[in-house]
Amino acid sequence: MQTAAVSRGPTTQKEQYEFRQLLKEMTELSHVTPSSKRIVRQTTHEFMDRKITSWKCTEYLYKKTPCPLPTQARGLFSSSSDEGDGEAMIVARGYDKFFNIGEVSKTQWQWIRDNTQGPYELTVKENGCLILAAGLDKDTLLVTSKHAIHVPHAQVGSSWIDKHLAS
């Protein structure tokens, strides 16, 4: 019986290398200082017989110029490869942190005038929660809330997805 190699999804070898480098940098930053002052915290969660690691960065660092973080993702989750090679891979990634007008240097009107070109699309930044949904394989859906898996927001997100998939 032949078995096919498990696909890591539609990523190039270069992207896979960049993912590994990103996770390596995040791991290094999570060990840099005493836990009370870590700039990156990692938490490993049990999820359907898998270990999923969530990565949380110290909030104020997103505003520093240049940002010292290897990513500005809001919500980043990784897991070991299904291939058993010990390689970590990113399984869910949120959007980059974004800011209101005037909150950081790149949202100052002068910077926007000097460095961007229309047309523009305006949106309103609302309070809410970030729900991420990621297919781990053909039968497993991971639903998270920004940095955690087993929390009320993630459970509500999972229920919402179940409801809409059933209709």
mmCIF file with all atom_site columns, C-alpha atoms in Angstrom:
data_model
loop_
_atom_site.group_PDB
_atom_site.id
_atom_site.type_symbol
_atom_site.label_atom_id
_atom_site.label_alt_id
_atom_site.label_comp_id
_atom_site.label_asym_id
_atom_site.label_entity_id
_atom_site.label_seq_id
_atom_site.pdbx_PDB_ins_code
_atom_site.Cartn_x
_atom_site.Cartn_y
_atom_site.Cartn_z
_atom_site.occupancy
_atom_site.B_iso_or_equiv
_atom_site.pdbx_formal_charge
_atom_site.auth_seq_id
_atom_site.auth_comp_id
_atom_site.auth_asym_id
_atom_site.auth_atom_id
_atom_site.pdbx_PDB_model_num
ATOM 1   C CA . MET A 1 1   ? 0.000   0.000  0.000  1.00 0.00 ? 1   MET A CA 1
ATOM 2   C CA . GLN A 1 2   ? 1.426   3.371  -0.995 1.00 0.00 ? 2   GLN A CA 1
ATOM 3   C CA . THR A 1 3   ? 0.963   6.481  1.077  1.00 0.00 ? 3   THR A CA 1
ATOM 4   C CA . ALA A 1 4   ? 1.326   10.009 -0.156 1.00 0.00 ? 4   ALA A CA 1
ATOM 5   C CA . ALA A 1 5   ? 3.236   12.670 1.721  1.00 0.00 ? 5   ALA A CA 1
ATOM 6   C CA . VAL A 1 6   ? 1.005   14.992 3.684  1.00 0.00 ? 6   VAL A CA 1
ATOM 7   C CA . SER A 1 7   ? 0.758   18.358 1.983  1.00 0.00 ? 7   SER A CA 1
ATOM 8   C CA . ARG A 1 8   ? 1.615   21.397 4.055  1.00 0.00 ? 8   ARG A CA 1
ATOM 9   C CA . GLY A 1 9   ? -0.812  23.386 1.993  1.00 0.00 ? 9   GLY A CA 1
ATOM 10  C CA . PRO A 1 10  ? -0.255  25.810 -0.840 1.00 0.00 ? 10  PRO A CA 1
ATOM 11  C CA . THR A 1 11  ? 3.088   27.158 0.408  1.00 0.00 ? 11  THR A CA 1
ATOM 12  C CA . THR A 1 12  ? 6.447   27.320 -1.281 1.00 0.00 ? 12  THR A CA 1
ATOM 13  C CA . GLN A 1 13  ? 9.651   26.014 0.267  1.00 0.00 ? 13  GLN A CA 1
ATOM 14  C CA . LYS A 1 14  ? 10.731  29.633 0.749  1.00 0.00 ? 14  LYS A CA 1
ATOM 15  C CA . GLU A 1 15  ? 7.514   30.385 2.665  1.00 0.00 ? 15  GLU A CA 1
ATOM 16  C CA . GLN A 1 16  ? 7.952   27.269 4.793  1.00 0.00 ? 16  GLN A CA 1
ATOM 17  C CA . TYR A 1 17  ? 11.504  28.410 5.606  1.00 0.00 ? 17  TYR A CA 1
ATOM 18  C CA . GLU A 1 18  ? 10.202  31.881 6.535  1.00 0.00 ? 18  GLU A CA 1
ATOM 19  C CA . PHE A 1 19  ? 7.528   30.315 8.789  1.00 0.00 ? 19  PHE A CA 1
ATOM 20  C CA . ARG A 1 20  ? 10.194  28.254 10.569 1.00 0.00 ? 20  ARG A CA 1
ATOM 21  C CA . GLN A 1 21  ? 12.372  31.344 11.017 1.00 0.00 ? 21  GLN A CA 1
ATOM 22  C CA . LEU A 1 22  ? 9.429   33.336 12.384 1.00 0.00 ? 22  LEU A CA 1
ATOM 23  C CA . LEU A 1 23  ? 8.587   30.619 14.913 1.00 0.00 ? 23  LEU A CA 1
ATOM 24  C CA . LYS A 1 24  ? 12.260  30.340 15.880 1.00 0.00 ? 24  LYS A CA 1
ATOM 25  C CA . GLU A 1 25  ? 12.417  34.104 16.545 1.00 0.00 ? 25  GLU A CA 1
ATOM 26  C CA . MET A 1 26  ? 9.166   34.005 18.535 1.00 0.00 ? 26  MET A CA 1
ATOM 27  C CA . THR A 1 27  ? 10.527  31.134 20.648 1.00 0.00 ? 27  THR A CA 1
ATOM 28  C CA . GLU A 1 28  ? 13.758  33.023 21.308 1.00 0.00 ? 28  GLU A CA 1
ATOM 29  C CA . LEU A 1 29  ? 11.832  36.146 22.346 1.00 0.00 ? 29  LEU A CA 1
ATOM 30  C CA . SER A 1 30  ? 9.675   34.093 24.721 1.00 0.00 ? 30  SER A CA 1
ATOM 31  C CA . HIS A 1 31  ? 12.802  33.123 26.688 1.00 0.00 ? 31  HIS A CA 1
ATOM 32  C CA . VAL A 1 32  ? 14.641  36.461 26.675 1.00 0.00 ? 32  VAL A CA 1
ATOM 33  C CA . THR A 1 33  ? 13.653  37.865 30.083 1.00 0.00 ? 33  THR A CA 1
ATOM 34  C CA . PRO A 1 34  ? 11.921  36.782 33.296 1.00 0.00 ? 34  PRO A CA 1
ATOM 35  C CA . SER A 1 35  ? 8.322   35.700 32.649 1.00 0.00 ? 35  SER A CA 1
ATOM 36  C CA . SER A 1 36  ? 6.913   38.921 34.125 1.00 0.00 ? 36  SER A CA 1
ATOM 37  C CA . LYS A 1 37  ? 8.678   40.918 31.383 1.00 0.00 ? 37  LYS A CA 1
ATOM 38  C CA . ARG A 1 38  ? 8.614   38.578 28.408 1.00 0.00 ? 38  ARG A CA 1
ATOM 39  C CA . ILE A 1 39  ? 7.808   40.329 25.189 1.00 0.00 ? 39  ILE A CA 1
ATOM 40  C CA . VAL A 1 40  ? 6.409   37.119 23.682 1.00 0.00 ? 40  VAL A CA 1
ATOM 41  C CA . ARG A 1 41  ? 4.480   34.495 25.609 1.00 0.00 ? 41  ARG A CA 1
ATOM 42  C CA . GLN A 1 42  ? 3.756   31.057 24.251 1.00 0.00 ? 42  GLN A CA 1
ATOM 43  C CA . THR A 1 43  ? 1.070   28.757 25.618 1.00 0.00 ? 43  THR A CA 1
ATOM 44  C CA . THR A 1 44  ? 0.551   25.177 24.527 1.00 0.00 ? 44  THR A CA 1
ATOM 45  C CA . HIS A 1 45  ? -3.059  24.004 24.328 1.00 0.00 ? 45  HIS A CA 1
ATOM 46  C CA . GLU A 1 46  ? -4.409  20.479 23.937 1.00 0.00 ? 46  GLU A CA 1
ATOM 47  C CA . PHE A 1 47  ? -6.835  20.351 21.035 1.00 0.00 ? 47  PHE A CA 1
ATOM 48  C CA . MET A 1 48  ? -8.264  17.088 19.673 1.00 0.00 ? 48  MET A CA 1
ATOM 49  C CA . ASP A 1 49  ? -5.121  15.052 20.455 1.00 0.00 ? 49  ASP A CA 1
ATOM 50  C CA . ARG A 1 50  ? -2.852  17.801 19.113 1.00 0.00 ? 50  ARG A CA 1
ATOM 51  C CA . LYS A 1 51  ? -0.624  20.338 20.770 1.00 0.00 ? 51  LYS A CA 1
ATOM 52  C CA . ILE A 1 52  ? -1.346  23.826 19.472 1.00 0.00 ? 52  ILE A CA 1
ATOM 53  C CA . THR A 1 53  ? 0.871   26.719 20.576 1.00 0.00 ? 53  THR A CA 1
ATOM 54  C CA . SER A 1 54  ? -0.505  30.250 20.793 1.00 0.00 ? 54  SER A CA 1
ATOM 55  C CA . TRP A 1 55  ? 1.814   33.243 20.634 1.00 0.00 ? 55  TRP A CA 1
ATOM 56  C CA . LYS A 1 56  ? 1.014   36.526 22.391 1.00 0.00 ? 56  LYS A CA 1
ATOM 57  C CA . CYS A 1 57  ? 3.127   39.666 22.104 1.00 0.00 ? 57  CYS A CA 1
ATOM 58  C CA . THR A 1 58  ? 3.294   42.536 24.577 1.00 0.00 ? 58  THR A CA 1
ATOM 59  C CA . GLU A 1 59  ? 0.792   45.138 23.339 1.00 0.00 ? 59  GLU A CA 1
ATOM 60  C CA . TYR A 1 60  ? 2.855   48.329 23.572 1.00 0.00 ? 60  TYR A CA 1
ATOM 61  C CA . LEU A 1 61  ? 5.582   46.887 21.325 1.00 0.00 ? 61  LEU A CA 1
ATOM 62  C CA . TYR A 1 62  ? 3.265   46.999 18.296 1.00 0.00 ? 62  TYR A CA 1
ATOM 63  C CA . LYS A 1 63  ? 3.501   50.808 18.476 1.00 0.00 ? 63  LYS A CA 1
ATOM 64  C CA . LYS A 1 64  ? 7.316   51.020 18.617 1.00 0.00 ? 64  LYS A CA 1
ATOM 65  C CA . THR A 1 65  ? 9.190   52.206 15.530 1.00 0.00 ? 65  THR A CA 1
ATOM 66  C CA . PRO A 1 66  ? 10.703  50.046 14.301 1.00 0.00 ? 66  PRO A CA 1
ATOM 67  C CA . CYS A 1 67  ? 8.562   47.278 15.751 1.00 0.00 ? 67  CYS A CA 1
ATOM 68  C CA . PRO A 1 68  ? 10.916  44.782 17.468 1.00 0.00 ? 68  PRO A CA 1
ATOM 69  C CA . LEU A 1 69  ? 8.568   41.861 16.843 1.00 0.00 ? 69  LEU A CA 1
ATOM 70  C CA . PRO A 1 70  ? 9.123   39.416 13.978 1.00 0.00 ? 70  PRO A CA 1
ATOM 71  C CA . THR A 1 71  ? 5.415   39.695 13.098 1.00 0.00 ? 71  THR A CA 1
ATOM 72  C CA . GLN A 1 72  ? 2.560   42.061 13.858 1.00 0.00 ? 72  GLN A CA 1
ATOM 73  C CA . ALA A 1 73  ? -0.029  39.294 13.613 1.00 0.00 ? 73  ALA A CA 1
ATOM 74  C CA . ARG A 1 74  ? -2.876  39.494 16.104 1.00 0.00 ? 74  ARG A CA 1
ATOM 75  C CA . GLY A 1 75  ? -3.414  35.855 16.865 1.00 0.00 ? 75  GLY A CA 1
ATOM 76  C CA . LEU A 1 76  ? -0.743  33.370 15.826 1.00 0.00 ? 76  LEU A CA 1
ATOM 77  C CA . PHE A 1 77  ? -0.999  29.607 16.340 1.00 0.00 ? 77  PHE A CA 1
ATOM 78  C CA . SER A 1 78  ? 1.476   26.881 15.455 1.00 0.00 ? 78  SER A CA 1
ATOM 79  C CA . SER A 1 79  ? 1.621   23.109 15.705 1.00 0.00 ? 79  SER A CA 1
ATOM 80  C CA . SER A 1 80  ? 4.081   20.350 14.977 1.00 0.00 ? 80  SER A CA 1
ATOM 81  C CA . SER A 1 81  ? 3.891   18.865 11.523 1.00 0.00 ? 81  SER A CA 1
ATOM 82  C CA . ASP A 1 82  ? 1.639   15.847 10.961 1.00 0.00 ? 82  ASP A CA 1
ATOM 83  C CA . GLU A 1 83  ? 4.622   14.279 9.243  1.00 0.00 ? 83  GLU A CA 1
ATOM 84  C CA . GLY A 1 84  ? 6.268   13.682 12.623 1.00 0.00 ? 84  GLY A CA 1
ATOM 85  C CA . ASP A 1 85  ? 9.441   15.510 11.612 1.00 0.00 ? 85  ASP A CA 1
ATOM 86  C CA . GLY A 1 86  ? 9.262   17.880 14.589 1.00 0.00 ? 86  GLY A CA 1
ATOM 87  C CA . GLU A 1 87  ? 8.886   20.873 12.289 1.00 0.00 ? 87  GLU A CA 1
ATOM 88  C CA . ALA A 1 88  ? 6.517   23.504 13.607 1.00 0.00 ? 88  ALA A CA 1
ATOM 89  C CA . MET A 1 89  ? 4.139   25.117 11.165 1.00 0.00 ? 89  MET A CA 1
ATOM 90  C CA . ILE A 1 90  ? 1.731   28.013 11.378 1.00 0.00 ? 90  ILE A CA 1
ATOM 91  C CA . VAL A 1 91  ? -1.838  26.723 11.497 1.00 0.00 ? 91  VAL A CA 1
ATOM 92  C CA . ALA A 1 92  ? -3.707  30.016 12.055 1.00 0.00 ? 92  ALA A CA 1
ATOM 93  C CA . ARG A 1 93  ? -2.697  33.644 11.699 1.00 0.00 ? 93  ARG A CA 1
ATOM 94  C CA . GLY A 1 94  ? -4.734  36.749 12.368 1.00 0.00 ? 94  GLY A CA 1
ATOM 95  C CA . TYR A 1 95  ? -4.430  40.073 10.627 1.00 0.00 ? 95  TYR A CA 1
ATOM 96  C CA . ASP A 1 96  ? -1.679  42.560 11.445 1.00 0.00 ? 96  ASP A CA 1
ATOM 97  C CA . LYS A 1 97  ? -2.332  44.972 14.292 1.00 0.00 ? 97  LYS A CA 1
ATOM 98  C CA . PHE A 1 98  ? -3.924  48.135 12.927 1.00 0.00 ? 98  PHE A CA 1
ATOM 99  C CA . PHE A 1 99  ? -4.269  51.586 14.424 1.00 0.00 ? 99  PHE A CA 1
ATOM 100 C CA . ASN A 1 100 ? -6.533  54.616 14.404 1.00 0.00 ? 100 ASN A CA 1
ATOM 101 C CA . ILE A 1 101 ? -5.561  57.800 12.556 1.00 0.00 ? 101 ILE A CA 1
ATOM 102 C CA . GLY A 1 102 ? -2.857  59.587 14.540 1.00 0.00 ? 102 GLY A CA 1
ATOM 103 C CA . GLU A 1 103 ? -2.121  56.637 16.843 1.00 0.00 ? 103 GLU A CA 1
ATOM 104 C CA . VAL A 1 104 ? 1.295   55.730 15.367 1.00 0.00 ? 104 VAL A CA 1
ATOM 105 C CA . SER A 1 105 ? 3.680   57.351 12.866 1.00 0.00 ? 105 SER A CA 1
ATOM 106 C CA . LYS A 1 106 ? 2.259   55.488 9.847  1.00 0.00 ? 106 LYS A CA 1
ATOM 107 C CA . THR A 1 107 ? -1.258  56.713 10.621 1.00 0.00 ? 107 THR A CA 1
ATOM 108 C CA . GLN A 1 108 ? -0.316  60.401 10.830 1.00 0.00 ? 108 GLN A CA 1
ATOM 109 C CA . TRP A 1 109 ? -1.972  62.374 8.019  1.00 0.00 ? 109 TRP A CA 1
ATOM 110 C CA . GLN A 1 110 ? 1.358   63.683 6.719  1.00 0.00 ? 110 GLN A CA 1
ATOM 111 C CA . TRP A 1 111 ? 2.797   60.140 6.457  1.00 0.00 ? 111 TRP A CA 1
ATOM 112 C CA . ILE A 1 112 ? -0.371  58.976 4.675  1.00 0.00 ? 112 ILE A CA 1
ATOM 113 C CA . ARG A 1 113 ? -0.186  61.898 2.178  1.00 0.00 ? 113 ARG A CA 1
ATOM 114 C CA . ASP A 1 114 ? 3.523   61.300 1.517  1.00 0.00 ? 114 ASP A CA 1
ATOM 115 C CA . ASN A 1 115 ? 3.478   57.509 1.272  1.00 0.00 ? 115 ASN A CA 1
ATOM 116 C CA . THR A 1 116 ? 0.128   56.351 -0.077 1.00 0.00 ? 116 THR A CA 1
ATOM 117 C CA . GLN A 1 117 ? -2.046  56.861 -3.101 1.00 0.00 ? 117 GLN A CA 1
ATOM 118 C CA . GLY A 1 118 ? -5.815  56.498 -3.495 1.00 0.00 ? 118 GLY A CA 1
ATOM 119 C CA . PRO A 1 119 ? -8.356  55.275 -4.112 1.00 0.00 ? 119 PRO A CA 1
ATOM 120 C CA . TYR A 1 120 ? -9.006  54.568 -0.432 1.00 0.00 ? 120 TYR A CA 1
ATOM 121 C CA . GLU A 1 121 ? -11.576 52.483 1.376  1.00 0.00 ? 121 GLU A CA 1
ATOM 122 C CA . LEU A 1 122 ? -12.706 53.813 4.746  1.00 0.00 ? 122 LEU A CA 1
ATOM 123 C CA . THR A 1 123 ? -13.782 51.546 7.556  1.00 0.00 ? 123 THR A CA 1
ATOM 124 C CA . VAL A 1 124 ? -14.679 52.045 11.191 1.00 0.00 ? 124 VAL A CA 1
ATOM 125 C CA . LYS A 1 125 ? -12.619 50.338 13.874 1.00 0.00 ? 125 LYS A CA 1
ATOM 126 C CA . GLU A 1 126 ? -15.135 48.724 16.227 1.00 0.00 ? 126 GLU A CA 1
ATOM 127 C CA . ASN A 1 127 ? -14.685 46.984 19.530 1.00 0.00 ? 127 ASN A CA 1
ATOM 128 C CA . GLY A 1 128 ? -15.125 43.265 19.230 1.00 0.00 ? 128 GLY A CA 1
ATOM 129 C CA . CYS A 1 129 ? -13.230 40.039 19.284 1.00 0.00 ? 129 CYS A CA 1
ATOM 130 C CA . LEU A 1 130 ? -11.006 38.285 16.796 1.00 0.00 ? 130 LEU A CA 1
ATOM 131 C CA . ILE A 1 131 ? -12.172 34.801 15.836 1.00 0.00 ? 131 ILE A CA 1
ATOM 132 C CA . LEU A 1 132 ? -9.846  32.665 13.698 1.00 0.00 ? 132 LEU A CA 1
ATOM 133 C CA . ALA A 1 133 ? -10.953 29.464 11.973 1.00 0.00 ? 133 ALA A CA 1
ATOM 134 C CA . ALA A 1 134 ? -8.395  27.122 10.438 1.00 0.00 ? 134 ALA A CA 1
ATOM 135 C CA . GLY A 1 135 ? -8.712  23.698 8.850  1.00 0.00 ? 135 GLY A CA 1
ATOM 136 C CA . LEU A 1 136 ? -6.052  21.466 10.420 1.00 0.00 ? 136 LEU A CA 1
ATOM 137 C CA . ASP A 1 137 ? -6.993  18.593 8.126  1.00 0.00 ? 137 ASP A CA 1
ATOM 138 C CA . LYS A 1 138 ? -10.077 17.512 6.180  1.00 0.00 ? 138 LYS A CA 1
ATOM 139 C CA . ASP A 1 139 ? -11.992 16.661 9.371  1.00 0.00 ? 139 ASP A CA 1
ATOM 140 C CA . THR A 1 140 ? -10.671 19.112 11.971 1.00 0.00 ? 140 THR A CA 1
ATOM 141 C CA . LEU A 1 141 ? -11.534 22.789 12.315 1.00 0.00 ? 141 LEU A CA 1
ATOM 142 C CA . LEU A 1 142 ? -9.641  24.890 14.864 1.00 0.00 ? 142 LEU A CA 1
ATOM 143 C CA . VAL A 1 143 ? -11.573 27.927 16.126 1.00 0.00 ? 143 VAL A CA 1
ATOM 144 C CA . THR A 1 144 ? -9.729  30.413 18.328 1.00 0.00 ? 144 THR A CA 1
ATOM 145 C CA . SER A 1 145 ? -10.131 33.797 19.911 1.00 0.00 ? 145 SER A CA 1
ATOM 146 C CA . LYS A 1 146 ? -7.046  35.973 19.352 1.00 0.00 ? 146 LYS A CA 1
ATOM 147 C CA . HIS A 1 147 ? -4.628  34.095 21.683 1.00 0.00 ? 147 HIS A CA 1
ATOM 148 C CA . ALA A 1 148 ? -6.634  31.201 23.119 1.00 0.00 ? 148 ALA A CA 1
ATOM 149 C CA . ILE A 1 149 ? -8.626  28.143 22.159 1.00 0.00 ? 149 ILE A CA 1
ATOM 150 C CA . HIS A 1 150 ? -10.826 27.097 25.072 1.00 0.00 ? 150 HIS A CA 1
ATOM 151 C CA . VAL A 1 151 ? -12.393 30.466 25.925 1.00 0.00 ? 151 VAL A CA 1
ATOM 152 C CA . PRO A 1 152 ? -15.977 31.752 25.619 1.00 0.00 ? 152 PRO A CA 1
ATOM 153 C CA . HIS A 1 153 ? -15.345 33.866 22.482 1.00 0.00 ? 153 HIS A CA 1
ATOM 154 C CA . ALA A 1 154 ? -13.817 30.890 20.643 1.00 0.00 ? 154 ALA A CA 1
ATOM 155 C CA . GLN A 1 155 ? -16.702 28.665 21.731 1.00 0.00 ? 155 GLN A CA 1
ATOM 156 C CA . VAL A 1 156 ? -19.253 31.209 20.482 1.00 0.00 ? 156 VAL A CA 1
ATOM 157 C CA . GLY A 1 157 ? -17.332 31.450 17.197 1.00 0.00 ? 157 GLY A CA 1
ATOM 158 C CA . SER A 1 158 ? -17.340 27.668 16.869 1.00 0.00 ? 158 SER A CA 1
ATOM 159 C CA . SER A 1 159 ? -21.096 27.509 17.540 1.00 0.00 ? 159 SER A CA 1
ATOM 160 C CA . TRP A 1 160 ? -21.695 30.237 14.950 1.00 0.00 ? 160 TRP A CA 1
ATOM 161 C CA . ILE A 1 161 ? -19.684 28.317 12.340 1.00 0.00 ? 161 ILE A CA 1
ATOM 162 C CA . ASP A 1 162 ? -21.522 25.056 13.153 1.00 0.00 ? 162 ASP A CA 1
ATOM 163 C CA . LYS A 1 163 ? -24.881 26.839 12.818 1.00 0.00 ? 163 LYS A CA 1
ATOM 164 C CA . HIS A 1 164 ? -24.017 28.334 9.434  1.00 0.00 ? 164 HIS A CA 1
ATOM 165 C CA . LEU A 1 165 ? -22.458 25.165 8.036  1.00 0.00 ? 165 LEU A CA 1
ATOM 166 C CA . ALA A 1 166 ? -25.599 23.238 8.998  1.00 0.00 ? 166 ALA A CA 1
ATOM 167 C CA . SER A 1 167 ? -27.908 25.641 7.138  1.00 0.00 ? 167 SER A CA 1
#
